[in-house]
Amino acid sequence: MTTPVTIRIRQQGIVRPVGYQATQWAVTVPVSDPISDPPLATDPLSFAPLFVIRTVEGHENLERVASVGDLYVLPVAELDRFDVVGNMAGELFDTAQPGDTLRITSERPYWTDGVAPYLDQDFTVLTPVVVATYSGTTAGANTTISVSGYRFVDADRNRWFKLSGSASNDGWYQILSGAGSVVKVNRAFTGVDGGTIQFFHLQLDPGGPGVEPRYFPTREQNLRWELRRSAVALVSNGTGGRTLRGSSEELVRSVRYTAVLPSMSDANNLFLVSRQQVAELQRAAEVDDTAFSALLTYTAGP
Amino acid sequence: MTWIVLDLNEEIVTGAEKPYRVIYTVSDASGIDRELFVYFAEDGRYSNVAVSEDLWQYPTSRDEARRTDKQFFRTNKLTVDFAHRDIAREFETFTRGRLDFVTRDWSDQSSIDFGGNTTEVLSTES
């Protein structure tokens, strides 16, 4: 039989005070507009993460709509992680529990688009996650620590880690710089010591089945934030928030992509190119599995 | 009182791979060194805004750091280039925060009186 593949995307353009917001997402729940019988979303759902995103130096761009090959090769990584390179990181990761609200207090006008669930700047916490664990050894009363199995990269500058299991240096430390496996932190250790080093992210709850999943709309730096529980702010005046993905791969797939472009024609062209590429993906994804040949020979060229 | 005067110069270098240039200069200071930017002595690479321990430990020239076998040295100027404006802005915010922190922390530490000669009489008679 032929496996039907229906890919349905929505494209929403909003004129902002600065730039033209172009948001596209693969629909993952049944919708009724335009009229269809039955109302369709992207089916099979495995085709939903179809936007291939390229990340370079903490900045993202839409690379293309996925090819069939991309669907097999590239990992899925949504913008559902939060890290802090400013104040209150330790308080956030030590305090956050499932169901808490992470409120982004920096204004990002293009984060709300009037379509649920993108109505405000409040996000539901799924859990703090440990993204890396190492063992570290301090050499003495200074600000450096040697981290076994770790190599400093510029993206780790200003990140926080938790040191535990040490004799007298447990706590949160911020990486100021590094060279190889040695990092320099924001305060001095008390002497020769060692322990376990853990890096954390906060992971968002995208919501339950039957509703559009909720992620951070764009990759952002330098966000102010607070952590709330039952309408009470538990951690306030957080700074240096970063949105990010759970994969460090340069190319990943995502169900949603938002860009703010300098002109309307740029935004419209992005929509047009995306629609054409989605149509190509839809055609390529229609497979006829009435038969499976043991040997097929294709000839290309003159 | 401890204070610093911080000059920030932002430049856009047209055509450069990383066109957003941030230049910080501590042009004046009181109660604390102006040399608050820490660099690796080995390759001259920028490391961090100084913490108070850096002010005690590291010299203010690369030559002296090499001569005394120190891993870092300090200067009063920092130039960094970025590919994206928002990353540059985050760096500026963070750097200002660290400079504010070290100024306050150094002030707290240096205001604790220590040094000189004191004679005390200790006796079993109270």
GROMACS .gro file of C-alpha atoms in nm:
model
  428
    1MET     CA    1   0.000   0.000   0.000
    2THR     CA    2   0.102   0.360  -0.038
    3THR     CA    3   0.176   0.537   0.286
    4PRO     CA    4   0.009   0.877   0.273
    5VAL     CA    5   0.212   1.164   0.403
    6THR     CA    6   0.046   1.491   0.481
    7ILE     CA    7   0.262   1.779   0.591
    8ARG     CA    8   0.078   2.083   0.713
    9ILE     CA    9   0.257   2.397   0.812
   10ARG     CA   10   0.137   2.733   0.922
   11GLN     CA   11   0.308   3.057   0.841
   12GLN     CA   12   0.236   3.368   1.038
   13GLY     CA   13   0.370   3.711   0.955
   14ILE     CA   14   0.357   3.994   1.205
   15VAL     CA   15   0.478   4.348   1.153
   16ARG     CA   16   0.687   4.447   1.455
   17PRO     CA   17   0.820   4.789   1.555
   18VAL     CA   18   1.159   4.660   1.445
   19GLY     CA   19   1.144   4.417   1.156
   20TYR     CA   20   0.903   4.162   1.016
   21GLN     CA   21   0.842   3.848   1.217
   22ALA     CA   22   0.808   3.530   1.015
   23THR     CA   23   0.700   3.230   1.220
   24GLN     CA   24   0.650   2.886   1.069
   25TRP     CA   25   0.560   2.563   1.235
   26ALA     CA   26   0.457   2.215   1.138
   27VAL     CA   27   0.111   2.154   1.274
   28THR     CA   28   0.116   1.865   1.517
   29VAL     CA   29  -0.245   1.862   1.634
   30PRO     CA   30  -0.559   1.826   1.417
   31VAL     CA   31  -0.683   2.155   1.283
   32SER     CA   32  -0.998   2.249   1.102
   33ASP     CA   33  -0.887   2.535   0.889
   34PRO     CA   34  -0.884   2.524   0.601
   35ILE     CA   35  -1.172   2.282   0.601
   36SER     CA   36  -1.062   1.924   0.558
   37ASP     CA   37  -1.218   1.590   0.625
   38PRO     CA   38  -1.083   1.468   0.853
   39PRO     CA   39  -0.902   1.771   0.993
   40LEU     CA   40  -0.535   1.698   0.946
   41ALA     CA   41  -0.209   1.778   1.112
   42THR     CA   42   0.130   1.659   0.996
   43ASP     CA   43   0.097   1.287   0.950
   44PRO     CA   44   0.300   1.079   1.022
   45LEU     CA   45   0.413   1.297   1.312
   46SER     CA   46   0.774   1.198   1.253
   47PHE     CA   47   0.777   1.450   0.968
   48ALA     CA   48   0.698   1.741   1.198
   49PRO     CA   49   1.052   1.846   1.293
   50LEU     CA   50   1.117   1.958   0.937
   51PHE     CA   51   1.298   2.289   0.981
   52VAL     CA   52   1.673   2.237   0.961
   53ILE     CA   53   1.843   2.492   1.185
   54ARG     CA   54   2.211   2.585   1.169
   55THR     CA   55   2.372   2.716   1.486
   56VAL     CA   56   2.699   2.907   1.472
   57GLU     CA   57   2.844   3.082   1.776
   58GLY     CA   58   2.515   3.082   1.959
   59HIS     CA   59   2.320   3.220   1.664
   60GLU     CA   60   2.062   3.035   1.456
   61ASN     CA   61   1.942   3.047   1.098
   62LEU     CA   62   1.700   2.840   0.894
   63GLU     CA   63   1.921   2.626   0.675
   64ARG     CA   64   1.642   2.457   0.474
   65VAL     CA   65   1.333   2.247   0.502
   66ALA     CA   66   1.446   1.892   0.564
   67SER     CA   67   1.499   1.645   0.285
   68VAL     CA   68   1.399   1.286   0.341
   69GLY     CA   69   1.766   1.214   0.411
   70ASP     CA   70   1.778   1.488   0.674
   71LEU     CA   71   1.491   1.319   0.856
   72TYR     CA   72   1.711   1.015   0.909
   73VAL     CA   73   2.043   1.184   0.974
   74LEU     CA   74   1.985   1.504   1.170
   75PRO     CA   75   1.885   1.497   1.536
   76VAL     CA   76   1.572   1.664   1.664
   77ALA     CA   77   1.647   1.938   1.916
   78GLU     CA   78   1.388   2.195   2.008
   79LEU     CA   79   1.451   2.525   2.182
   80ASP     CA   80   1.350   2.384   2.518
   81ARG     CA   81   1.661   2.447   2.729
   82PHE     CA   82   1.759   2.741   2.948
   83ASP     CA   83   2.098   2.823   3.089
   84VAL     CA   84   2.221   3.116   3.293
   85VAL     CA   85   2.552   3.297   3.253
   86GLY     CA   86   2.451   3.588   3.476
   87ASN     CA   87   2.324   3.598   3.832
   88MET     CA   88   2.123   3.342   4.031
   89ALA     CA   89   2.213   3.032   3.828
   90GLY     CA   90   2.275   2.816   4.133
   91GLU     CA   91   1.955   2.934   4.297
   92LEU     CA   92   1.761   2.849   3.981
   93PHE     CA   93   1.897   2.499   3.933
   94ASP     CA   94   1.881   2.414   4.304
   95THR     CA   95   1.524   2.541   4.342
   96ALA     CA   96   1.339   2.456   4.020
   97GLN     CA   97   1.088   2.174   4.028
   98PRO     CA   98   0.854   2.026   3.767
   99GLY     CA   99   0.556   2.252   3.714
  100ASP     CA  100   0.729   2.573   3.820
  101THR     CA  101   0.704   2.874   3.593
  102LEU     CA  102   1.007   3.034   3.433
  103ARG     CA  103   0.907   3.390   3.354
  104ILE     CA  104   1.119   3.582   3.107
  105THR     CA  105   1.101   3.945   3.214
  106SER     CA  106   1.305   4.091   2.929
  107GLU     CA  107   1.066   4.207   2.663
  108ARG     CA  108   1.080   4.002   2.347
  109PRO     CA  109   0.786   4.128   2.138
  110TYR     CA  110   0.826   3.854   1.878
  111TRP     CA  111   0.779   3.582   2.143
  112THR     CA  112   0.405   3.637   2.167
  113ASP     CA  113   0.197   3.600   1.856
  114GLY     CA  114  -0.162   3.574   1.975
  115VAL     CA  115  -0.185   3.204   1.895
  116ALA     CA  116  -0.191   2.956   2.183
  117PRO     CA  117   0.029   2.851   2.348
  118TYR     CA  118   0.245   3.149   2.249
  119LEU     CA  119   0.047   3.407   2.444
  120ASP     CA  120   0.294   3.522   2.710
  121GLN     CA  121   0.652   3.489   2.831
  122ASP     CA  122   0.581   3.228   3.099
  123PHE     CA  123   0.715   2.876   3.044
  124THR     CA  124   0.648   2.560   3.240
  125VAL     CA  125   0.952   2.384   3.385
  126LEU     CA  126   0.988   2.015   3.315
  127THR     CA  127   1.303   1.963   3.523
  128PRO     CA  128   1.662   2.074   3.578
  129VAL     CA  129   1.882   1.833   3.385
  130VAL     CA  130   2.248   1.748   3.432
  131VAL     CA  131   2.405   1.790   3.090
  132ALA     CA  132   2.763   1.693   3.182
  133THR     CA  133   2.948   1.545   3.477
  134TYR     CA  134   3.324   1.553   3.539
  135SER     CA  135   3.565   1.522   3.826
  136GLY     CA  136   3.771   1.824   3.922
  137THR     CA  137   4.086   1.883   4.124
  138THR     CA  138   4.201   2.214   4.267
  139ALA     CA  139   4.571   2.279   4.292
  140GLY     CA  140   4.570   2.521   4.582
  141ALA     CA  141   4.434   2.847   4.708
  142ASN     CA  142   4.366   3.011   4.373
  143THR     CA  143   4.089   3.038   4.116
  144THR     CA  144   4.177   2.748   3.885
  145ILE     CA  145   4.052   2.391   3.880
  146SER     CA  146   4.163   2.100   3.663
  147VAL     CA  147   3.868   1.912   3.515
  148SER     CA  148   3.932   1.556   3.406
  149GLY     CA  149   3.799   1.473   3.058
  150TYR     CA  150   3.690   1.829   2.985
  151ARG     CA  151   3.820   2.077   2.727
  152PHE     CA  152   3.736   2.444   2.756
  153VAL     CA  153   3.549   2.599   2.465
  154ASP     CA  154   3.452   2.964   2.433
  155ALA     CA  155   3.083   2.878   2.459
  156ASP     CA  156   3.146   2.769   2.818
  157ARG     CA  157   3.271   3.110   2.922
  158ASN     CA  158   3.053   3.243   3.206
  159ARG     CA  159   2.867   2.914   3.253
  160TRP     CA  160   2.812   2.790   3.608
  161PHE     CA  161   2.891   2.448   3.746
  162LYS     CA  162   2.819   2.282   4.076
  163LEU     CA  163   3.106   2.132   4.272
  164SER     CA  164   3.002   1.866   4.521
  165GLY     CA  165   3.172   1.596   4.725
  166SER     CA  166   3.473   1.813   4.801
  167ALA     CA  167   3.626   1.858   5.146
  168SER     CA  168   3.558   2.229   5.181
  169ASN     CA  169   3.478   2.384   4.845
  170ASP     CA  170   3.128   2.267   4.757
  171GLY     CA  171   2.913   2.523   4.580
  172TRP     CA  172   2.846   2.700   4.254
  173TYR     CA  173   3.130   2.844   4.049
  174GLN     CA  174   3.130   3.048   3.731
  175ILE     CA  175   3.379   2.980   3.455
  176LEU     CA  176   3.559   3.299   3.359
  177SER     CA  177   3.802   3.143   3.112
  178GLY     CA  178   3.997   2.830   3.047
  179ALA     CA  179   4.280   2.660   2.864
  180GLY     CA  180   4.250   2.292   2.785
  181SER     CA  181   4.119   2.107   3.087
  182VAL     CA  182   4.195   2.387   3.333
  183VAL     CA  183   3.930   2.649   3.398
  184LYS     CA  184   3.950   2.974   3.589
  185VAL     CA  185   3.651   3.054   3.806
  186ASN     CA  186   3.499   3.353   3.979
  187ARG     CA  187   3.628   3.290   4.333
  188ALA     CA  188   3.920   3.122   4.500
  189PHE     CA  189   3.924   2.767   4.628
  190THR     CA  190   4.054   2.715   4.978
  191GLY     CA  191   4.325   2.466   4.892
  192VAL     CA  192   4.399   2.130   4.736
  193ASP     CA  193   4.065   1.957   4.703
  194GLY     CA  194   3.851   1.766   4.458
  195GLY     CA  195   3.497   1.664   4.378
  196THR     CA  196   3.229   1.616   4.116
  197ILE     CA  197   3.152   1.890   3.868
  198GLN     CA  198   2.808   1.910   3.709
  199PHE     CA  199   2.667   2.140   3.442
  200PHE     CA  200   2.292   2.200   3.435
  201HIS     CA  201   2.019   2.315   3.200
  202LEU     CA  202   1.657   2.383   3.279
  203GLN     CA  203   1.429   2.189   3.046
  204LEU     CA  204   1.084   2.317   2.949
  205ASP     CA  205   0.767   2.113   2.957
  206PRO     CA  206   0.632   2.138   2.601
  207GLY     CA  207   0.279   2.051   2.712
  208GLY     CA  208   0.069   1.741   2.689
  209PRO     CA  209  -0.070   1.558   2.386
  210GLY     CA  210  -0.340   1.729   2.187
  211VAL     CA  211  -0.194   2.078   2.213
  212GLU     CA  212   0.076   2.249   2.016
  213PRO     CA  213   0.406   2.202   2.197
  214ARG     CA  214   0.554   2.509   2.359
  215TYR     CA  215   0.919   2.598   2.320
  216PHE     CA  216   1.123   2.917   2.336
  217PRO     CA  217   1.041   3.100   2.013
  218THR     CA  218   1.396   3.212   1.936
  219ARG     CA  219   1.751   3.166   2.046
  220GLU     CA  220   1.827   3.451   2.283
  221GLN     CA  221   2.101   3.584   2.507
  222ASN     CA  222   2.106   3.818   2.802
  223LEU     CA  223   1.755   3.754   2.928
  224ARG     CA  224   1.626   3.868   3.263
  225TRP     CA  225   1.411   3.606   3.433
  226GLU     CA  226   1.250   3.482   3.751
  227LEU     CA  227   1.133   3.145   3.879
  228ARG     CA  228   0.778   3.129   4.014
  229ARG     CA  229   0.571   2.870   4.198
  230SER     CA  230   0.201   2.918   4.274
  231ALA     CA  231   0.225   3.283   4.170
  232VAL     CA  232   0.512   3.346   4.413
  233ALA     CA  233   0.854   3.446   4.284
  234LEU     CA  234   1.105   3.203   4.438
  235VAL     CA  235   1.409   3.334   4.251
  236SER     CA  236   1.404   3.693   4.132
  237ASN     CA  237   1.632   3.932   3.949
  238GLY     CA  238   1.794   3.658   3.743
  239THR     CA  239   2.010   3.787   3.459
  240GLY     CA  240   2.211   3.639   3.174
  241GLY     CA  241   1.952   3.384   3.065
  242ARG     CA  242   2.012   3.196   2.744
  243THR     CA  243   1.774   2.983   2.543
  244LEU     CA  244   1.928   2.686   2.371
  245ARG     CA  245   1.875   2.338   2.240
  246GLY     CA  246   1.957   2.005   2.391
  247SER     CA  247   2.202   1.922   2.114
  248SER     CA  248   2.533   2.089   2.039
  249GLU     CA  249   2.526   1.970   1.676
  250GLU     CA  250   2.560   2.248   1.420
  251LEU     CA  251   2.257   2.119   1.224
  252VAL     CA  252   1.943   2.002   1.398
  253ARG     CA  253   1.574   1.969   1.314
  254SER     CA  254   1.292   2.157   1.481
  255VAL     CA  255   0.913   2.181   1.452
  256ARG     CA  256   0.914   2.558   1.466
  257TYR     CA  257   1.120   2.848   1.340
  258THR     CA  258   1.085   3.221   1.398
  259ALA     CA  259   1.289   3.487   1.226
  260VAL     CA  260   1.272   3.865   1.247
  261LEU     CA  261   1.373   4.002   0.910
  262PRO     CA  262   1.457   4.358   0.808
  263SER     CA  263   1.203   4.385   0.522
  264MET     CA  264   0.863   4.249   0.429
  265SER     CA  265   0.995   4.109   0.103
  266ASP     CA  266   1.263   3.914   0.292
  267ALA     CA  267   0.995   3.764   0.515
  268ASN     CA  268   0.767   3.680   0.222
  269ASN     CA  269   1.054   3.522   0.033
  270LEU     CA  270   1.132   3.305   0.335
  271PHE     CA  271   0.771   3.188   0.343
  272LEU     CA  272   0.771   3.119  -0.031
  273VAL     CA  273   1.093   2.920  -0.029
  274SER     CA  274   0.976   2.722   0.273
  275ARG     CA  275   0.644   2.634   0.107
  276GLN     CA  276   0.823   2.513  -0.204
  277GLN     CA  277   1.062   2.302   0.000
  278VAL     CA  278   0.780   2.159   0.210
  279ALA     CA  279   0.603   2.057  -0.110
  280GLU     CA  280   0.922   1.886  -0.229
  281LEU     CA  281   0.950   1.702   0.099
  282GLN     CA  282   0.589   1.595   0.081
  283ARG     CA  283   0.634   1.456  -0.271
  284ALA     CA  284   0.956   1.278  -0.180
  285ALA     CA  285   0.803   1.132   0.134
  286GLU     CA  286   0.521   0.953  -0.048
  287VAL     CA  287   0.651   0.598  -0.066
  288ASP     CA  288   0.500   0.300  -0.231
  289ASP     CA  289   0.553   0.004  -0.007
  290THR     CA  290   0.342  -0.244  -0.200
  291ALA     CA  291   0.658  -0.430  -0.284
  292PHE     CA  292   1.012  -0.457  -0.159
  293SER     CA  293   1.274  -0.553  -0.415
  294ALA     CA  294   1.585  -0.735  -0.315
  295LEU     CA  295   1.786  -0.571  -0.590
  296LEU     CA  296   1.719  -0.250  -0.778
  297THR     CA  297   1.947  -0.100  -1.037
  298TYR     CA  298   1.927   0.267  -1.126
  299THR     CA  299   2.125   0.425  -1.405
  300ALA     CA  300   2.192   0.795  -1.413
  301GLY     CA  301   2.380   0.990  -1.673
  302PRO     CA  302   2.439   0.951  -2.050
  303MET     CA  303   3.612   5.498   4.858
  304THR     CA  304   3.687   5.268   4.568
  305TRP     CA  305   3.584   5.359   4.214
  306ILE     CA  306   3.681   5.315   3.852
  307VAL     CA  307   3.607   5.510   3.537
  308LEU     CA  308   3.514   5.274   3.258
  309ASP     CA  309   3.513   5.379   2.892
  310LEU     CA  310   3.321   5.166   2.643
  311ASN     CA  311   3.380   5.205   2.273
  312GLU     CA  312   3.165   5.008   2.027
  313GLU     CA  313   3.278   4.984   1.667
  314ILE     CA  314   3.141   4.808   1.360
  315VAL     CA  315   3.426   4.682   1.143
  316THR     CA  316   3.270   4.659   0.799
  317GLY     CA  317   3.353   4.341   0.610
  318ALA     CA  318   3.511   4.165   0.905
  319GLU     CA  319   3.409   3.812   0.996
  320LYS     CA  320   3.340   3.938   1.348
  321PRO     CA  321   3.236   4.297   1.286
  322TYR     CA  322   3.109   4.396   1.631
  323ARG     CA  323   3.407   4.528   1.826
  324VAL     CA  324   3.387   4.609   2.194
  325ILE     CA  325   3.667   4.811   2.354
  326TYR     CA  326   3.674   4.862   2.728
  327THR     CA  327   3.926   5.089   2.897
  328VAL     CA  328   3.958   5.155   3.268
  329SER     CA  329   4.080   5.511   3.230
  330ASP     CA  330   4.095   5.609   3.596
  331ALA     CA  331   4.058   5.446   3.934
  332SER     CA  332   4.090   5.512   4.304
  333GLY     CA  333   4.155   5.253   4.572
  334ILE     CA  334   4.199   4.977   4.314
  335ASP     CA  335   4.432   4.909   4.022
  336ARG     CA  336   4.320   5.020   3.679
  337GLU     CA  337   4.456   4.692   3.540
  338LEU     CA  338   4.142   4.483   3.579
  339PHE     CA  339   4.152   4.273   3.262
  340VAL     CA  340   4.338   3.945   3.297
  341TYR     CA  341   4.525   3.783   3.008
  342PHE     CA  342   4.710   3.455   2.960
  343ALA     CA  343   5.084   3.519   2.976
  344GLU     CA  344   5.162   3.235   2.736
  345ASP     CA  345   4.973   3.359   2.430
  346GLY     CA  346   4.836   3.700   2.530
  347ARG     CA  347   4.478   3.572   2.503
  348TYR     CA  348   4.210   3.747   2.711
  349SER     CA  349   4.100   3.548   3.012
  350ASN     CA  350   3.864   3.735   3.242
  351VAL     CA  351   3.777   4.042   3.444
  352ALA     CA  352   3.996   4.020   3.749
  353VAL     CA  353   3.871   3.882   4.076
  354SER     CA  354   4.030   4.014   4.393
  355GLU     CA  355   4.270   3.720   4.412
  356ASP     CA  356   4.400   3.814   4.065
  357LEU     CA  357   4.489   4.159   4.191
  358TRP     CA  358   4.703   4.007   4.463
  359GLN     CA  359   4.863   3.742   4.245
  360TYR     CA  360   4.926   3.870   3.894
  361PRO     CA  361   5.151   4.151   3.766
  362THR     CA  362   5.057   4.430   3.529
  363SER     CA  363   5.286   4.337   3.243
  364ARG     CA  364   5.335   4.026   3.034
  365ASP     CA  365   5.712   4.049   3.064
  366GLU     CA  366   5.694   4.047   3.440
  367ALA     CA  367   5.450   3.754   3.435
  368ARG     CA  368   5.694   3.555   3.223
  369ARG     CA  369   5.990   3.654   3.436
  370THR     CA  370   5.816   3.552   3.755
  371ASP     CA  371   5.656   3.242   3.603
  372LYS     CA  372   5.302   3.365   3.647
  373GLN     CA  373   5.025   3.223   3.428
  374PHE     CA  374   4.839   3.555   3.390
  375PHE     CA  375   4.899   3.927   3.371
  376ARG     CA  376   4.670   4.230   3.388
  377THR     CA  377   4.606   4.540   3.176
  378ASN     CA  378   4.351   4.822   3.177
  379LYS     CA  379   4.226   4.764   2.822
  380LEU     CA  380   4.018   4.497   2.653
  381THR     CA  381   3.924   4.457   2.288
  382VAL     CA  382   3.696   4.173   2.175
  383ASP     CA  383   3.527   4.110   1.839
  384PHE     CA  384   3.196   3.934   1.791
  385ALA     CA  385   3.005   3.795   1.495
  386HIS     CA  386   2.666   3.897   1.632
  387ARG     CA  387   2.541   4.208   1.801
  388ASP     CA  388   2.338   4.028   2.068
  389ILE     CA  389   2.637   3.820   2.174
  390ALA     CA  390   2.844   4.138   2.199
  391ARG     CA  391   2.572   4.299   2.408
  392GLU     CA  392   2.563   4.002   2.643
  393PHE     CA  393   2.939   4.024   2.680
  394GLU     CA  394   2.915   4.394   2.765
  395THR     CA  395   2.652   4.332   3.029
  396PHE     CA  396   2.850   4.052   3.182
  397THR     CA  397   3.176   4.245   3.179
  398ARG     CA  398   3.022   4.548   3.348
  399GLY     CA  399   2.875   4.319   3.613
  400ARG     CA  400   3.211   4.159   3.681
  401LEU     CA  401   3.384   4.497   3.702
  402ASP     CA  402   3.122   4.616   3.946
  403PHE     CA  403   3.171   4.299   4.150
  404VAL     CA  404   3.549   4.322   4.170
  405THR     CA  405   3.536   4.691   4.262
  406ARG     CA  406   3.299   4.618   4.552
  407ASP     CA  407   3.480   4.301   4.657
  408TRP     CA  408   3.820   4.470   4.653
  409SER     CA  409   3.681   4.762   4.852
  410ASP     CA  410   3.545   4.521   5.114
  411GLN     CA  411   3.874   4.336   5.139
  412SER     CA  412   4.101   4.639   5.145
  413SER     CA  413   3.892   4.821   5.405
  414ILE     CA  414   3.979   4.557   5.664
  415ASP     CA  415   4.266   4.713   5.861
  416PHE     CA  416   4.571   4.490   5.875
  417GLY     CA  417   4.936   4.574   5.942
  418GLY     CA  418   5.148   4.793   6.173
  419ASN     CA  419   5.261   4.726   6.530
  420THR     CA  420   5.037   4.680   6.829
  421THR     CA  421   5.141   4.617   7.188
  422GLU     CA  422   4.894   4.446   7.410
  423VAL     CA  423   4.935   4.347   7.772
  424LEU     CA  424   4.791   4.010   7.857
  425SER     CA  425   4.768   3.918   8.219
  426THR     CA  426   4.600   3.670   8.451
  427GLU     CA  427   4.474   3.975   8.638
  428SER     CA  428   4.149   4.092   8.487
   0.00000   0.00000   0.00000
